[in-house]
Structure formats: structure tokens, C-alpha cells
Short mmCIF file of N, CA and C in Angstrom, two decimals:
data_model
loop_
_atom_site.label_atom_id
_atom_site.label_comp_id
_atom_site.label_asym_id
_atom_site.label_seq_id
_atom_site.Cartn_x
_atom_site.Cartn_y
_atom_site.Cartn_z
N MET A 202 0.83 -1.18 -0.01
CA MET A 202 0.15 0.25 0.01
C MET A 202 0.74 1.12 -0.05
N ARG A 203 1.77 1.07 0.82
CA ARG A 203 2.90 2.59 0.75
C ARG A 203 3.79 2.30 -0.43
N GLY A 204 3.74 1.90 -1.17
CA GLY A 204 4.46 1.72 -2.41
C GLY A 204 3.35 2.49 -3.48
N ARG A 205 2.28 1.80 -3.60
CA ARG A 205 0.93 2.38 -4.19
C ARG A 205 0.98 4.19 -4.11
N ASN A 206 1.08 4.55 -2.81
CA ASN A 206 0.96 5.81 -2.61
C ASN A 206 2.25 6.87 -2.59
N THR A 207 3.32 6.32 -2.74
CA THR A 207 4.44 7.13 -2.85
C THR A 207 4.63 6.77 -4.81
N LEU A 208 4.01 5.87 -5.58
CA LEU A 208 4.01 6.05 -6.70
C LEU A 208 2.90 6.82 -7.07
N ALA A 209 1.81 7.14 -6.50
CA ALA A 209 0.98 7.82 -6.86
C ALA A 209 1.34 9.68 -6.68
N LYS A 210 1.96 9.86 -5.63
CA LYS A 210 2.70 11.11 -5.33
C LYS A 210 3.51 11.41 -6.26
N ILE A 211 4.94 10.50 -6.88
CA ILE A 211 5.46 10.77 -7.97
C ILE A 211 4.63 11.03 -9.01
N ILE A 212 3.67 10.34 -9.71
CA ILE A 212 3.13 10.62 -10.57
C ILE A 212 2.51 11.92 -10.52
N SER A 213 1.60 12.16 -9.64
CA SER A 213 0.98 13.47 -9.40
C SER A 213 1.59 14.82 -9.52
N LEU A 214 2.96 14.45 -8.92
CA LEU A 214 3.88 15.58 -8.61
C LEU A 214 4.65 15.71 -10.21
N SER A 215 4.54 14.92 -10.94
CA SER A 215 5.20 15.01 -12.29
C SER A 215 4.11 15.80 -13.03
N LEU A 216 2.69 15.32 -12.91
CA LEU A 216 2.02 15.71 -13.63
C LEU A 216 1.61 17.38 -13.43
N VAL A 217 2.07 17.93 -11.89
CA VAL A 217 1.61 19.32 -11.84
C VAL A 217 3.24 20.06 -12.57
N ILE A 218 4.02 19.11 -12.39
CA ILE A 218 5.24 20.27 -12.77
C ILE A 218 5.21 19.76 -14.78
N ALA A 219 4.51 19.09 -15.14
CA ALA A 219 4.41 19.28 -16.62
C ALA A 219 3.59 19.89 -17.21
N LEU A 220 2.29 20.23 -16.38
CA LEU A 220 1.64 21.28 -16.42
C LEU A 220 1.97 22.69 -16.27
N THR A 221 2.59 22.63 -15.05
CA THR A 221 3.08 23.69 -14.78
C THR A 221 4.06 24.44 -15.86
N PHE A 222 5.20 23.77 -16.52
CA PHE A 222 5.87 23.71 -18.13
C PHE A 222 5.19 24.39 -18.96
N THR A 223 3.95 23.21 -19.07
CA THR A 223 3.07 23.41 -20.31
C THR A 223 2.56 25.36 -20.14
N ALA A 224 1.92 25.35 -19.28
CA ALA A 224 1.48 26.99 -18.73
C ALA A 224 2.20 27.92 -18.78
N CYS A 225 3.78 28.02 -18.48
CA CYS A 225 4.56 29.10 -18.65
C CYS A 225 4.58 29.14 -20.28
N LYS A 226 5.00 27.88 -20.79
CA LYS A 226 5.31 28.35 -22.30
C LYS A 226 4.20 28.84 -22.89
N SER A 227 2.78 28.38 -23.11
CA SER A 227 1.70 28.63 -23.37
C SER A 227 1.30 30.06 -23.09
N ASP A 228 1.48 30.71 -21.82
CA ASP A 228 1.41 31.79 -21.66
C ASP A 228 2.15 32.83 -22.35
N LYS A 229 3.44 32.68 -22.59
CA LYS A 229 4.42 33.39 -23.32
C LYS A 229 4.58 33.27 -24.70
N ASP A 230 4.08 32.19 -25.35
CA ASP A 230 3.32 32.28 -26.49
C ASP A 230 1.82 32.06 -27.03
N ARG A 231 1.20 32.56 -26.40
CA ARG A 231 -0.55 32.46 -26.69
C ARG A 231 -0.44 34.11 -27.43
N ILE A 232 -1.56 34.42 -27.73
CA ILE A 232 -1.37 35.34 -28.54
C ILE A 232 -2.74 36.47 -27.75
N PRO A 233 -2.09 36.95 -27.14
CA PRO A 233 -2.39 38.01 -26.24
C PRO A 233 -4.11 38.57 -26.62
N PHE A 234 -3.93 38.89 -27.61
CA PHE A 234 -5.24 39.62 -28.10
C PHE A 234 -6.53 38.85 -28.66
N SER A 235 -5.92 37.34 -28.41
CA SER A 235 -7.40 36.26 -29.04
C SER A 235 -7.45 35.28 -28.29
N SER A 236 -8.66 34.68 -28.11
CA SER A 236 -8.66 33.32 -27.54
C SER A 236 -8.49 32.14 -28.59
N LEU A 237 -8.29 32.47 -29.97
CA LEU A 237 -8.27 31.21 -31.11
C LEU A 237 -6.91 31.39 -31.18
N THR A 238 -6.53 29.95 -31.71
CA THR A 238 -5.11 29.60 -31.64
C THR A 238 -5.14 29.36 -33.43
N PHE A 239 -3.80 28.79 -33.65
CA PHE A 239 -3.78 28.49 -34.82
C PHE A 239 -4.15 27.03 -35.47
N ASP A 240 -4.66 26.29 -34.45
CA ASP A 240 -5.73 24.94 -34.19
C ASP A 240 -7.15 25.45 -34.58
N THR A 241 -7.65 26.28 -34.45
CA THR A 241 -8.87 26.65 -34.88
C THR A 241 -9.77 26.49 -35.88
N THR A 242 -10.32 26.06 -36.47
CA THR A 242 -10.86 26.25 -37.59
C THR A 242 -12.20 26.72 -37.78
N TYR A 243 -12.32 27.25 -38.77
CA TYR A 243 -13.58 28.21 -39.11
C TYR A 243 -14.68 27.92 -38.40
N ASP A 244 -15.20 26.97 -38.67
CA ASP A 244 -16.49 26.53 -37.55
C ASP A 244 -16.27 26.94 -36.18
N GLU A 245 -15.29 26.22 -35.49
CA GLU A 245 -14.73 26.85 -34.40
C GLU A 245 -15.37 28.28 -33.91
N MET A 246 -14.32 29.44 -35.09
CA MET A 246 -14.17 30.46 -34.77
C MET A 246 -15.64 31.06 -35.16
N ILE A 247 -16.44 30.66 -35.74
CA ILE A 247 -17.84 31.23 -36.02
C ILE A 247 -18.78 30.79 -34.60
N GLU A 248 -18.69 29.32 -34.04
CA GLU A 248 -19.41 28.95 -33.05
C GLU A 248 -18.71 29.92 -31.79
N GLU A 249 -17.43 30.31 -31.93
CA GLU A 249 -17.22 31.23 -30.92
C GLU A 249 -17.46 33.18 -30.77
N LEU A 250 -17.25 33.20 -31.88
CA LEU A 250 -17.09 34.76 -32.42
C LEU A 250 -18.73 35.16 -32.62
N GLY A 251 -19.41 33.97 -33.46
CA GLY A 251 -20.24 34.57 -34.21
C GLY A 251 -20.36 34.88 -35.78
N GLU A 252 -20.95 35.27 -36.42
CA GLU A 252 -20.75 35.70 -37.87
C GLU A 252 -19.67 36.86 -37.85
N PRO A 253 -18.69 37.12 -38.77
CA PRO A 253 -17.86 38.15 -38.63
C PRO A 253 -18.46 39.43 -39.23
N ALA A 254 -18.33 40.68 -38.94
CA ALA A 254 -18.15 41.65 -38.95
C ALA A 254 -18.33 42.14 -40.56
N GLU A 255 -16.68 41.77 -41.03
CA GLU A 255 -16.49 41.84 -42.67
C GLU A 255 -15.56 40.50 -42.92
N THR A 256 -15.87 40.39 -44.32
CA THR A 256 -14.96 39.03 -44.58
C THR A 256 -14.32 39.75 -46.09
N THR A 257 -13.10 39.72 -46.12
CA THR A 257 -12.19 39.81 -47.78
C THR A 257 -11.29 38.93 -48.05
N VAL A 258 -10.83 39.03 -48.76
CA VAL A 258 -9.73 38.16 -49.09
C VAL A 258 -8.26 38.95 -49.56
N THR A 259 -7.46 38.31 -49.01
CA THR A 259 -6.29 38.75 -49.52
C THR A 259 -5.07 37.84 -49.85
N TYR A 260 -3.83 37.82 -49.70
CA TYR A 260 -2.97 37.13 -50.71
C TYR A 260 -2.78 35.96 -49.94
N LEU A 261 -3.23 35.60 -48.45
CA LEU A 261 -3.26 34.24 -47.91
C LEU A 261 -4.02 33.61 -47.74
N GLY A 262 -5.39 34.27 -48.22
CA GLY A 262 -6.75 33.54 -48.21
C GLY A 262 -7.91 34.52 -47.58
N ASP A 263 -8.85 33.82 -47.10
CA ASP A 263 -10.05 34.43 -46.54
C ASP A 263 -9.86 34.74 -45.63
N THR A 264 -10.13 36.29 -45.33
CA THR A 264 -9.91 37.17 -43.99
C THR A 264 -11.45 37.63 -43.25
N TYR A 265 -11.87 37.09 -42.00
CA TYR A 265 -12.98 37.56 -41.21
C TYR A 265 -12.53 38.52 -40.30
N SER A 266 -13.12 39.73 -40.19
CA SER A 266 -13.27 40.94 -39.30
C SER A 266 -13.74 40.88 -38.12
N TYR A 267 -13.09 40.68 -36.53
CA TYR A 267 -14.39 41.09 -35.71
C TYR A 267 -13.88 42.28 -34.57
N ALA A 268 -14.91 42.94 -34.43
CA ALA A 268 -14.35 44.16 -33.12
C ALA A 268 -13.91 43.70 -31.96
N SER A 269 -13.04 44.27 -31.82
CA SER A 269 -12.10 43.48 -30.43
C SER A 269 -11.17 44.79 -29.69
N GLU A 270 -11.36 44.37 -28.63
CA GLU A 270 -10.77 45.45 -27.38
C GLU A 270 -9.82 44.92 -26.73
N TYR A 271 -8.71 45.68 -26.60
CA TYR A 271 -7.26 45.11 -26.47
C TYR A 271 -6.16 46.22 -25.77
N LEU A 272 -5.97 45.99 -24.53
CA LEU A 272 -5.46 47.16 -23.87
C LEU A 272 -6.19 48.59 -23.86
N GLN A 273 -7.59 48.02 -23.60
CA GLN A 273 -8.34 49.11 -23.51
C GLN A 273 -8.59 50.27 -24.56
N LYS A 274 -8.49 49.33 -26.01
CA LYS A 274 -8.42 50.20 -27.44
C LYS A 274 -9.13 49.16 -27.84
N ASP A 275 -10.39 50.49 -28.54
CA ASP A 275 -11.02 49.61 -29.49
C ASP A 275 -10.37 49.37 -31.02
N GLY A 276 -10.21 47.78 -31.22
CA GLY A 276 -10.14 47.53 -32.86
C GLY A 276 -11.06 46.71 -33.62
N ASN A 277 -9.59 45.97 -34.03
CA ASN A 277 -10.50 44.62 -34.53
C ASN A 277 -9.81 43.75 -34.82
N VAL A 278 -9.63 42.38 -35.12
CA VAL A 278 -9.25 41.44 -34.97
C VAL A 278 -9.64 40.83 -36.51
N ARG A 279 -8.32 40.40 -37.00
CA ARG A 279 -8.44 39.80 -38.42
C ARG A 279 -7.60 38.57 -38.48
N TYR A 280 -9.08 37.21 -38.50
CA TYR A 280 -8.39 35.63 -38.75
C TYR A 280 -8.39 35.55 -40.23
N THR A 281 -6.94 35.30 -40.52
CA THR A 281 -7.08 34.61 -42.19
C THR A 281 -7.03 33.45 -41.79
N PHE A 282 -7.57 32.47 -43.05
CA PHE A 282 -7.36 31.40 -43.30
C PHE A 282 -7.05 30.84 -44.94
N ASP A 283 -5.83 29.84 -44.51
CA ASP A 283 -5.26 29.82 -45.83
C ASP A 283 -6.18 28.86 -46.86
N GLU A 284 -5.77 29.02 -48.40
CA GLU A 284 -6.53 28.00 -49.15
C GLU A 284 -6.84 26.25 -48.50
N ASP A 285 -5.84 25.63 -47.97
CA ASP A 285 -6.29 24.46 -47.31
C ASP A 285 -7.06 24.42 -46.00
N GLY A 286 -7.50 25.71 -45.14
CA GLY A 286 -8.71 25.86 -44.37
C GLY A 286 -8.15 26.27 -42.93
N LYS A 287 -6.49 26.36 -43.00
CA LYS A 287 -5.80 26.18 -41.82
C LYS A 287 -5.80 27.82 -41.39
N MET A 288 -5.64 28.35 -40.31
CA MET A 288 -5.66 29.66 -39.59
C MET A 288 -3.73 29.34 -39.84
N ALA A 289 -3.86 31.16 -40.93
CA ALA A 289 -2.85 31.46 -41.41
C ALA A 289 -2.05 32.48 -40.63
N SER A 290 -3.23 33.46 -40.07
CA SER A 290 -2.92 34.38 -39.52
C SER A 290 -3.80 35.18 -38.14
N ILE A 291 -2.95 35.71 -37.49
CA ILE A 291 -4.19 36.43 -36.54
C ILE A 291 -3.48 37.87 -36.20
N THR A 292 -4.15 38.93 -36.67
CA THR A 292 -3.79 40.36 -36.32
C THR A 292 -5.08 41.31 -35.71
N TRP A 293 -4.48 42.35 -35.17
CA TRP A 293 -5.28 43.04 -34.06
C TRP A 293 -5.14 44.57 -34.65
N LEU A 294 -5.84 45.50 -35.38
CA LEU A 294 -6.09 46.41 -36.04
C LEU A 294 -5.97 47.30 -35.31
N TYR A 295 -5.78 48.78 -35.40
CA TYR A 295 -6.30 49.36 -34.43
C TYR A 295 -5.79 51.24 -35.00
N SER A 296 -6.27 52.35 -35.25
CA SER A 296 -6.61 53.12 -35.67
C SER A 296 -6.85 54.44 -34.64
N SER A 297 -6.50 55.56 -34.92
CA SER A 297 -6.59 56.38 -34.15
C SER A 297 -6.30 57.84 -34.41
N GLU A 298 -6.43 59.19 -34.00
CA GLU A 298 -6.40 60.23 -35.14
C GLU A 298 -5.46 60.80 -34.23
N ASP A 299 -5.01 60.97 -32.96
CA ASP A 299 -3.63 60.78 -32.38
C ASP A 299 -2.62 60.13 -32.86
N GLY A 300 -1.41 60.43 -33.60
CA GLY A 300 -0.15 60.05 -33.65
C GLY A 300 0.12 59.34 -32.47
N GLU A 301 0.03 59.97 -31.64
CA GLU A 301 1.17 60.14 -29.73
C GLU A 301 0.56 59.17 -29.32
N GLU A 302 -0.63 58.52 -29.73
CA GLU A 302 -1.29 57.67 -28.71
C GLU A 302 -0.89 56.54 -29.56
N VAL A 303 -0.95 56.32 -31.14
CA VAL A 303 -0.50 55.03 -31.56
C VAL A 303 0.98 54.77 -31.54
N SER A 304 1.98 55.82 -31.38
CA SER A 304 2.96 55.88 -30.84
C SER A 304 3.55 55.01 -29.63
N ALA A 305 2.68 55.54 -28.51
CA ALA A 305 2.82 54.96 -27.51
C ALA A 305 2.21 53.78 -27.24
N LEU A 306 0.96 53.70 -27.78
CA LEU A 306 0.70 52.01 -27.85
C LEU A 306 1.65 50.78 -28.46
N TYR A 307 2.23 51.75 -29.12
CA TYR A 307 3.30 50.43 -30.11
C TYR A 307 4.06 50.47 -28.98
N ALA A 308 4.73 51.39 -28.52
CA ALA A 308 5.67 51.34 -27.48
C ALA A 308 5.70 50.42 -26.29
N ASP A 309 4.73 50.25 -25.63
CA ASP A 309 3.98 49.39 -25.05
C ASP A 309 3.79 47.84 -25.31
N ILE A 310 3.51 47.69 -26.28
CA ILE A 310 3.55 46.21 -27.08
C ILE A 310 4.83 45.59 -27.36
N HIS A 311 5.68 46.91 -27.62
CA HIS A 311 6.95 46.07 -28.24
C HIS A 311 7.58 45.96 -26.95
N LYS A 312 7.36 46.40 -26.24
CA LYS A 312 7.78 46.40 -24.82
C LYS A 312 7.50 44.98 -24.18
N GLN A 313 6.11 44.31 -24.25
CA GLN A 313 5.79 43.12 -23.77
C GLN A 313 6.23 41.93 -24.77
N LEU A 314 6.37 42.01 -26.26
CA LEU A 314 7.03 41.32 -27.21
C LEU A 314 8.65 41.68 -26.68
N GLU A 315 9.11 42.18 -26.32
CA GLU A 315 10.75 41.99 -26.02
C GLU A 315 10.68 41.61 -24.80
N ASN A 316 10.20 41.65 -23.86
CA ASN A 316 10.16 40.84 -22.32
C ASN A 316 9.71 39.43 -22.75
N ASN A 317 9.36 39.01 -23.37
CA ASN A 317 8.56 37.74 -23.85
C ASN A 317 9.47 36.92 -25.18
N HIS A 318 10.12 37.73 -25.66
CA HIS A 318 11.02 37.05 -26.71
C HIS A 318 12.24 37.40 -27.35
N GLY A 319 12.90 38.58 -26.35
CA GLY A 319 14.21 39.40 -26.80
C GLY A 319 13.95 40.12 -27.97
N LYS A 320 15.15 40.87 -27.75
CA LYS A 320 15.04 42.12 -29.01
C LYS A 320 15.47 41.05 -30.29
N THR A 321 14.34 42.28 -31.16
CA THR A 321 14.41 41.83 -32.77
C THR A 321 15.78 42.13 -33.31
N THR A 322 15.70 41.57 -34.43
CA THR A 322 16.98 42.02 -35.36
C THR A 322 16.68 42.44 -36.32
N GLU A 323 15.14 42.69 -36.52
CA GLU A 323 15.02 43.47 -38.04
C GLU A 323 13.66 44.47 -37.15
N SER A 324 13.99 45.87 -37.79
CA SER A 324 13.29 46.70 -37.34
C SER A 324 13.44 47.86 -37.90
N SER A 325 12.68 49.26 -38.06
CA SER A 325 12.55 50.22 -38.91
C SER A 325 11.78 51.27 -37.97
N ASP A 326 12.51 52.43 -38.26
CA ASP A 326 12.27 53.53 -36.73
C ASP A 326 12.39 54.46 -37.54
N ASP A 327 11.46 54.81 -38.46
CA ASP A 327 11.81 56.23 -39.45
C ASP A 327 10.49 57.11 -38.61
N VAL A 328 10.23 58.00 -39.45
CA VAL A 328 9.70 59.61 -39.15
C VAL A 328 8.16 58.88 -39.26
N THR A 329 7.46 58.31 -40.54
CA THR A 329 6.09 57.71 -40.36
C THR A 329 5.87 56.40 -40.15
N GLN A 330 6.94 55.47 -39.75
CA GLN A 330 6.79 54.00 -39.64
C GLN A 330 7.25 53.11 -38.92
N LEU A 331 6.77 52.88 -37.86
CA LEU A 331 7.72 52.11 -37.00
C LEU A 331 7.38 50.17 -37.19
N SER A 332 8.48 49.48 -36.96
CA SER A 332 8.12 48.32 -37.67
C SER A 332 8.93 47.24 -36.92
N ASP A 333 9.09 46.22 -36.37
CA ASP A 333 9.59 45.11 -35.84
C ASP A 333 9.16 43.68 -36.31
N ILE A 334 9.84 42.69 -36.74
CA ILE A 334 9.80 41.24 -36.90
C ILE A 334 10.26 40.37 -35.95
N TRP A 335 9.37 39.40 -35.11
CA TRP A 335 10.24 38.50 -34.29
C TRP A 335 10.35 37.23 -35.21
N ARG A 336 11.21 36.54 -35.50
CA ARG A 336 11.21 35.12 -36.09
C ARG A 336 11.31 34.38 -35.04
N LEU A 337 10.08 33.48 -34.84
CA LEU A 337 10.17 32.97 -33.87
C LEU A 337 10.21 31.04 -34.00
N ASP A 338 10.65 29.90 -33.61
CA ASP A 338 10.26 29.02 -33.66
C ASP A 338 8.38 28.47 -34.13
N SER A 339 8.03 29.12 -33.43
CA SER A 339 6.28 28.93 -33.22
C SER A 339 5.55 29.83 -34.67
N GLY A 340 6.40 30.82 -35.20
CA GLY A 340 6.02 31.40 -36.34
C GLY A 340 6.45 33.18 -35.78
N ASN A 341 6.18 33.90 -36.96
CA ASN A 341 6.53 35.19 -36.75
C ASN A 341 5.65 36.07 -36.59
N ILE A 342 6.18 36.99 -35.47
CA ILE A 342 5.33 38.19 -35.03
C ILE A 342 6.20 39.70 -35.21
N SER A 343 5.06 40.31 -35.83
CA SER A 343 5.16 41.50 -36.69
C SER A 343 4.38 42.54 -36.04
N LEU A 344 5.20 43.54 -35.35
CA LEU A 344 4.21 44.88 -34.96
C LEU A 344 4.84 46.18 -35.77
N VAL A 345 3.66 46.66 -36.32
CA VAL A 345 3.87 47.64 -37.31
C VAL A 345 3.33 49.06 -36.53
N ALA A 346 3.50 50.41 -36.92
CA ALA A 346 2.96 51.44 -36.30
C ALA A 346 3.08 52.47 -37.72
N VAL A 347 1.83 52.78 -38.31
CA VAL A 347 2.33 54.06 -39.33
C VAL A 347 1.28 55.64 -38.54
N ILE A 348 2.46 55.80 -38.91
CA ILE A 348 2.29 57.08 -38.13
C ILE A 348 2.14 58.55 -39.41
N SER A 349 0.98 59.19 -39.55
CA SER A 349 1.17 60.44 -40.76
C SER A 349 0.27 61.41 -40.52
N SER A 350 -0.06 62.32 -41.42
CA SER A 350 -1.29 63.39 -41.31
C SER A 350 -2.38 62.73 -41.58
N ASP A 351 -2.13 61.53 -42.45
CA ASP A 351 -3.66 61.06 -42.76
C ASP A 351 -4.11 60.01 -42.06
N TYR A 352 -2.96 59.17 -41.53
CA TYR A 352 -3.52 58.03 -41.02
C TYR A 352 -2.45 57.73 -39.92
N ASN A 353 -3.15 56.90 -39.10
CA ASN A 353 -2.31 56.49 -37.63
C ASN A 353 -2.70 55.04 -37.21
N GLY A 354 -2.44 54.55 -37.47
CA GLY A 354 -2.53 53.07 -37.04
C GLY A 354 -1.31 52.11 -36.80
N LEU A 355 -2.27 51.02 -35.94
CA LEU A 355 -0.63 49.89 -35.50
C LEU A 355 -1.49 48.25 -35.81
N MET A 356 -0.88 47.76 -36.38
CA MET A 356 -0.98 46.20 -36.91
C MET A 356 -0.26 45.57 -35.92
N TYR A 357 -0.39 44.34 -35.22
CA TYR A 357 0.07 43.68 -34.67
C TYR A 357 -0.26 42.24 -34.61
N THR A 358 0.40 41.48 -35.64
CA THR A 358 0.32 40.02 -36.44
C THR A 358 0.95 38.57 -35.92
N TYR A 359 0.14 37.77 -35.60
CA TYR A 359 1.31 36.62 -35.41
C TYR A 359 1.03 35.81 -36.69
N MET A 360 2.21 35.18 -37.24
CA MET A 360 1.73 33.86 -38.56
C MET A 360 1.87 32.57 -37.93
N SER A 361 1.53 31.97 -38.16
CA SER A 361 1.37 30.72 -37.96
C SER A 361 2.51 30.03 -38.62
N LYS A 362 3.39 29.25 -38.29
CA LYS A 362 4.37 28.59 -38.19
C LYS A 362 4.83 28.11 -39.87
N GLU A 363 3.80 27.51 -40.42
CA GLU A 363 3.74 27.23 -41.93
C GLU A 363 3.76 28.22 -42.72
N HIS A 364 3.25 29.31 -42.20
CA HIS A 364 2.91 30.84 -43.09
C HIS A 364 4.53 31.89 -42.67
N SER A 365 5.41 31.50 -41.94
CA SER A 365 6.50 32.32 -41.53
C SER A 365 7.67 32.14 -42.08
N THR A 366 8.70 33.10 -42.39
CA THR A 366 9.79 33.06 -42.66
C THR A 366 11.19 32.94 -41.76
N SER A 367 11.66 32.24 -41.39
CA SER A 367 12.76 32.12 -40.72
C SER A 367 14.11 32.45 -40.93
N GLU A 368 15.02 32.62 -39.93
CA GLU A 368 16.44 33.64 -39.87
C GLU A 368 17.05 32.78 -41.45
N GLU A 369 16.96 31.38 -40.84
CA GLU A 369 17.83 30.61 -42.16
C GLU A 369 17.20 30.97 -43.52
N ASP A 370 15.67 30.75 -43.75
CA ASP A 370 15.36 31.11 -44.96
C ASP A 370 15.34 31.94 -45.52
N LEU A 371 15.74 33.62 -44.73
CA LEU A 371 15.96 34.74 -45.53
C LEU A 371 17.32 34.53 -45.59
N ASN A 372 18.27 33.99 -44.89
CA ASN A 372 19.74 34.09 -45.37
C ASN A 372 20.07 33.40 -46.42
N LYS A 373 19.43 32.19 -46.78
CA LYS A 373 19.83 31.25 -48.29
C LYS A 373 19.61 32.06 -49.32
#
């Protein structure tokens, strides 16, 4: 009986440790502005979010837009499915008349991304456009802000691994 209790405790402890590491990884790698993942199907998206506010076609495939709040900002999330029906990208878009607000939002998100994934090796920082790309094993993350007299907006995108370009692929 004592051996069974010890075995049960070891199994329980192993399970807790495994779940803890899984939770830590998933928290760092999860998409912060969406509950959907790259494993989500179109039908699951509709079941969870309802009918999209807008449907468009992009170079990756069909894109479905939903109003969404992130960091107390009203924007929208776009889910793109490739021709095989797999989730290819998940993007949060935000626009404002205030360029300084967009720039500050960019800086906040950029800091979060650096804390989670380190510094990016690809960035652009000019007067009207800020952009960074993190090329990760799990897929690319891009953060872009456009600030001009005509438009102030931010685009925060997670790409599936299958639709991402790795550092190695770029250097070939």
C-alpha cells in the first residue's frame, strides 16, 4: 500500500510539474489579443465569435474581421485562413486620430514582446513608420505602426509557423 501511495505522489507531482511548464510556455507564446489559436477551425471561430463583421480576401486567403478590445483600445481582429482552411494569421488592428497615442501603444506592445521574446533583429524606425519582426520557431510576430497626417494605425500580427519565414530561410 505504501508503494502505491509513493507512486501516486510521484505521478501527481510529475503531472503538476508538466502542467506548470506547459502553462508557462503557453502564456508566453499565446496570442494576447485573441482566444483563438492556429489550431482553430473556421467552424470553431464562428461558434465562438459569431458571424464576422466583414469578410475579405487577402494574399493568404479568406479574412474575417471582428470588433475587439485590447489594452483598453477598440480595434478589430482579423483571422485569415489559407486555401487549405488552416489559420494562417491573427492580426489586431487599431487606428486613432492621435499619432502620439499610436506611438505610445506601439512602445507598450514592443516592450511586452521584447520581455517575452527578446530583442528583434529586424526593425525600422523612421518618421512615419515603426516596425519590428520577431522570427520564432513557433511563427513570426510583426508589429507595425504608421503615423502620418492622413492615418495613424497599428497592426500587430501573429503568423502560423507554416506561413512564416525563418532567419535561416532569409539567409539562403
